[in-house]
CSV table of C-alpha atoms and ligand atoms in Angstrom, one decimal:
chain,number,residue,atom,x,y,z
A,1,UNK,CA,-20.6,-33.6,-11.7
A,2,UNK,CA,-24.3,-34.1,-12.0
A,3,UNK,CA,-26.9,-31.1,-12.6
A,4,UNK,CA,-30.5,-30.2,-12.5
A,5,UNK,CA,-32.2,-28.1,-15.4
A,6,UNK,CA,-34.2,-25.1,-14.5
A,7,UNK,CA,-35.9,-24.0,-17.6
A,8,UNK,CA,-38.6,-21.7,-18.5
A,9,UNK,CA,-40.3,-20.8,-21.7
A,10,UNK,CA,-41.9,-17.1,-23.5
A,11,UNK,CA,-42.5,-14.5,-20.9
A,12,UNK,CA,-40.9,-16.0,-18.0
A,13,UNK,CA,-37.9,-13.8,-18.2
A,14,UNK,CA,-40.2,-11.2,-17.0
A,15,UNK,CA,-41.0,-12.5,-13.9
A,16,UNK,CA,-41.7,-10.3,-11.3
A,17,UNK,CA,-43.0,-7.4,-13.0
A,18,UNK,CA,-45.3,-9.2,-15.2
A,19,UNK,CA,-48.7,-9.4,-14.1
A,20,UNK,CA,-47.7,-9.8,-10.3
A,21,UNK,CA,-51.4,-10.7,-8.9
A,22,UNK,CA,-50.9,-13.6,-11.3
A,23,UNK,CA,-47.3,-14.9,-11.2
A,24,UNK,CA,-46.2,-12.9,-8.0
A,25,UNK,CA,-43.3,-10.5,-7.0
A,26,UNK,CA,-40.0,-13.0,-7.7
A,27,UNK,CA,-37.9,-12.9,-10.1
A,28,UNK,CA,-36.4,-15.4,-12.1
A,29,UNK,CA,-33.1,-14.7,-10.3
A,30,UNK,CA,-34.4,-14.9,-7.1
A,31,UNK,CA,-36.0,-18.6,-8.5
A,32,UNK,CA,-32.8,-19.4,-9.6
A,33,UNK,CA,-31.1,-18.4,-6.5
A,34,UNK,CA,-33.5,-20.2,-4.2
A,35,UNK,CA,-33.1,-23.6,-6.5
A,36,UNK,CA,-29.0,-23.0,-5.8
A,37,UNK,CA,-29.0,-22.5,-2.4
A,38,UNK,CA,-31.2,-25.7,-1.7
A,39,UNK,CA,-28.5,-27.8,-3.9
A,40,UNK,CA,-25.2,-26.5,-1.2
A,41,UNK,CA,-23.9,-29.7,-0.2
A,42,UNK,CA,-25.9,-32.0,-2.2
A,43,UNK,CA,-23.1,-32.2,-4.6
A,44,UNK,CA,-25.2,-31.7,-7.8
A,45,UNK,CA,-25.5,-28.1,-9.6
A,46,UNK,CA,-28.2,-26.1,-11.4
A,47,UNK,CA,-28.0,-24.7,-14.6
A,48,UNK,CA,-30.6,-22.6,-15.6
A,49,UNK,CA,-31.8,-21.6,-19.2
A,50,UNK,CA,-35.1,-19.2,-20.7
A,51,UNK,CA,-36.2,-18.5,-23.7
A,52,UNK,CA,-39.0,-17.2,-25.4
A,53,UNK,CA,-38.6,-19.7,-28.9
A,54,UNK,CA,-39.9,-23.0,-29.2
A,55,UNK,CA,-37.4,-24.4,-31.5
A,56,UNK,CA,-34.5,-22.5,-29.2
A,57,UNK,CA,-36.6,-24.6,-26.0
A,58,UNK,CA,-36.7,-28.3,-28.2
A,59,UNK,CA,-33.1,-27.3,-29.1
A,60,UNK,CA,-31.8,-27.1,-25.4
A,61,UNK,CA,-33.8,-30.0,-24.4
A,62,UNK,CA,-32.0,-31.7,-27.4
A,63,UNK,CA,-28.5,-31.0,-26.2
A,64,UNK,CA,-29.7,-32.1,-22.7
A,65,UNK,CA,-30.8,-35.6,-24.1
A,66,UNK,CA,-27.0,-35.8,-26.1
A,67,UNK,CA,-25.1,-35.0,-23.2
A,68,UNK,CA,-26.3,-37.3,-20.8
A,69,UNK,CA,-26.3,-40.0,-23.6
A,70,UNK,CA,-22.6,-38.9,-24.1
A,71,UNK,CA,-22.3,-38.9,-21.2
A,72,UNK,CA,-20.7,-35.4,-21.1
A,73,UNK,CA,-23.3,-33.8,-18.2
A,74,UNK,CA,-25.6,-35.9,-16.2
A,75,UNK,CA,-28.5,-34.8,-15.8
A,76,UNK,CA,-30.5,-35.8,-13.1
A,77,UNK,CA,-33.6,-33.9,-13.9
A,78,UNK,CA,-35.5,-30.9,-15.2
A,79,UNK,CA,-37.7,-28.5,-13.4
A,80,UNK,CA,-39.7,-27.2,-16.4
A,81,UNK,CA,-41.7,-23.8,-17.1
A,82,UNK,CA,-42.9,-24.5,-20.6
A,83,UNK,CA,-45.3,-20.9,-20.2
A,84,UNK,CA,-48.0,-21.0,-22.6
A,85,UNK,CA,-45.9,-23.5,-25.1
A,86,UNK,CA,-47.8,-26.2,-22.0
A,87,UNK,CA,-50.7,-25.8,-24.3
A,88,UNK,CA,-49.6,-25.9,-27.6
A,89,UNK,CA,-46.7,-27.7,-28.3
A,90,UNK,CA,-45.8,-31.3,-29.4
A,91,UNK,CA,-42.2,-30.4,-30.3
A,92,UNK,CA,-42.0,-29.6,-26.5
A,93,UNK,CA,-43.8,-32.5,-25.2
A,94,UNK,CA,-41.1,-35.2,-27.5
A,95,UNK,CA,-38.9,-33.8,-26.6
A,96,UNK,CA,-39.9,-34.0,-22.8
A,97,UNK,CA,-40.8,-38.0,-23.7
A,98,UNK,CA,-37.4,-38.4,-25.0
A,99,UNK,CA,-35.9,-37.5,-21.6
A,100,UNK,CA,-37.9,-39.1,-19.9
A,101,UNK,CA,-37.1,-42.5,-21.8
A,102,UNK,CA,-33.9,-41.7,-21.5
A,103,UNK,CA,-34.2,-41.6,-17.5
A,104,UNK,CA,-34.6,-38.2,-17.1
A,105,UNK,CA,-37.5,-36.9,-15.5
A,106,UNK,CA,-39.4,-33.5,-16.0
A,107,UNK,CA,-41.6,-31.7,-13.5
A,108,UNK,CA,-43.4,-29.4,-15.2
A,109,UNK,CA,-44.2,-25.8,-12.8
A,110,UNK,CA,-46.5,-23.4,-13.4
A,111,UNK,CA,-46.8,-20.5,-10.9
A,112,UNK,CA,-50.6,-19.8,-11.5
A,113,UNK,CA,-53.3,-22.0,-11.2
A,114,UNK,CA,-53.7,-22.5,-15.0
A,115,UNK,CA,-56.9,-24.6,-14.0
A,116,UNK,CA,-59.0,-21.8,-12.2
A,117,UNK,CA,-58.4,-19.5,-15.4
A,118,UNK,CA,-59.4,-19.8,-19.2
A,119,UNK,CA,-60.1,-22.9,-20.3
A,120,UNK,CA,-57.3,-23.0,-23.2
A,121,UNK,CA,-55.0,-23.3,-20.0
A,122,UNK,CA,-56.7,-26.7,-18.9
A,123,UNK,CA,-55.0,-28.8,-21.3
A,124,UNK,CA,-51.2,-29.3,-21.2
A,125,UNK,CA,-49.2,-31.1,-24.0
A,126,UNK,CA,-46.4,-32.0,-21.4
A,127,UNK,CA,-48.1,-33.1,-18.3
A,128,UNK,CA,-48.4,-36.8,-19.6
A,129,UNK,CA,-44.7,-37.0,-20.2
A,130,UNK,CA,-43.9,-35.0,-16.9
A,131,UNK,CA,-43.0,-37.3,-13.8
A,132,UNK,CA,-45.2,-35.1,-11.9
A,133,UNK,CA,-46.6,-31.4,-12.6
A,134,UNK,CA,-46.8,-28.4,-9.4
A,135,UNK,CA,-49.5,-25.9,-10.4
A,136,UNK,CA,-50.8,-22.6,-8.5
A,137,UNK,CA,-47.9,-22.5,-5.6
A,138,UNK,CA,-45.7,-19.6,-7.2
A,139,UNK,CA,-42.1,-19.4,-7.1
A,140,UNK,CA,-42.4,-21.7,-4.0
A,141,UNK,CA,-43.5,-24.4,-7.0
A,142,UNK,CA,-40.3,-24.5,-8.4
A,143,UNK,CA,-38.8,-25.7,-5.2
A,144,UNK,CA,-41.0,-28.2,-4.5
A,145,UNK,CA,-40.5,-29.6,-7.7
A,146,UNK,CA,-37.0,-29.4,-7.0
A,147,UNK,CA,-37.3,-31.4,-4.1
A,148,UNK,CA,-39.2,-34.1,-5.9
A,149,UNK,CA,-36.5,-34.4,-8.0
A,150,UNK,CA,-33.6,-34.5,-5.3
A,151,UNK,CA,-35.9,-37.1,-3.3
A,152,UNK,CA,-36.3,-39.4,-6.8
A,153,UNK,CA,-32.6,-39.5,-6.5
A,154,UNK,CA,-31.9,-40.1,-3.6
A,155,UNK,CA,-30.6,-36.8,-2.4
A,156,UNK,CA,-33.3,-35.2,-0.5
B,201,LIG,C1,-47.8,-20.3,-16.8
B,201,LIG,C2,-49.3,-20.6,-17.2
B,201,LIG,C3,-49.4,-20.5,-18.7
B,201,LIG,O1,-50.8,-20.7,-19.0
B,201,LIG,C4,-49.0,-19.1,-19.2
B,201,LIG,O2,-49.1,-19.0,-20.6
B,201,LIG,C5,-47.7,-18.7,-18.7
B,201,LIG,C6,-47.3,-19.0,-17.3
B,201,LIG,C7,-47.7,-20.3,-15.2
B,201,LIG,O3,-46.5,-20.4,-14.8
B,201,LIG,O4,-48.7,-20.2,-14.5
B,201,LIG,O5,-46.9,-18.1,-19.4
B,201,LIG,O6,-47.0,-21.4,-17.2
């Protein structure tokens, strides 16, 4: 069986009720359960993972990378939150470049437009490891990412 990654870094298991006029009114549930429903009868699967630790995010990521290696669970890409981690971290981003060289693309999401707000939200880490990035679209973002990656493999 082959899967797709939903993941989302710090303070996106708050979705919903944090700041709304920023990051709107869904849930991460209701994310996830839109990602599921558009994966009925492509024969692949979602499994979905948050958390609000860096090393707990690299460490997922890592197990990701082994299993499709091992080929235990293939992974046919990642739809990726990274929260405010996009702009700080470079454990994030090798590990993102380690999937990708290992044939597994990332699209990084971020609900907001990160580029119509401070400037410390211009610059992501990820993005030059990401196949492709979906910025200031909401929840809707995560979809379309989703449907970049079912069209990269063939399933769209
Ligand atoms: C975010 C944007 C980040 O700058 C912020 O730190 C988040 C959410 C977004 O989805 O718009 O936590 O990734």
């Amino acid at each position: 069986m082959s899967r797709f990654v939903l993941l989302n870094g710090p303070n996106l298991g708050l979705l919903g009720r944090r700041q709304p006029h920023l990051y709107g009114t869904s849930t991460l549930a209701d994310v996830e359960t839109l990602l599921r429903n558009r994966l009925v009868g492509t024969g692949a699967t979602l499994d979905a993972f948050q958390h609000d630790v860096e090393g707990e995010l690299v460490a997922f990521l890592g197990r990701v990378f082994l299993d499709h290696e091992e080929h235990k669970v293939k992974t046919l890409g990642v739809v990726f939150n990274p929260g405010a981690y996009t702009h700080t971290s470079i454990a994030l981003r090798d590990a993102c470049e380690i999937l990708a060289q290992a044939g597994i693309s990332v699209v990084e999401v971020h609900l907001s437009n990160v580029f119509a707000r401070e400037p410390f939200r211009h610059h992501s880490y990820l993005s030059p490891v990401a196949k492709g990035v979906v910025v200031g679209l909401g929840a809707q973002g995560y979809a379309l990412a989703l449907e970049a990656l079912l069209s990269h493999n063939g399933l769209a």
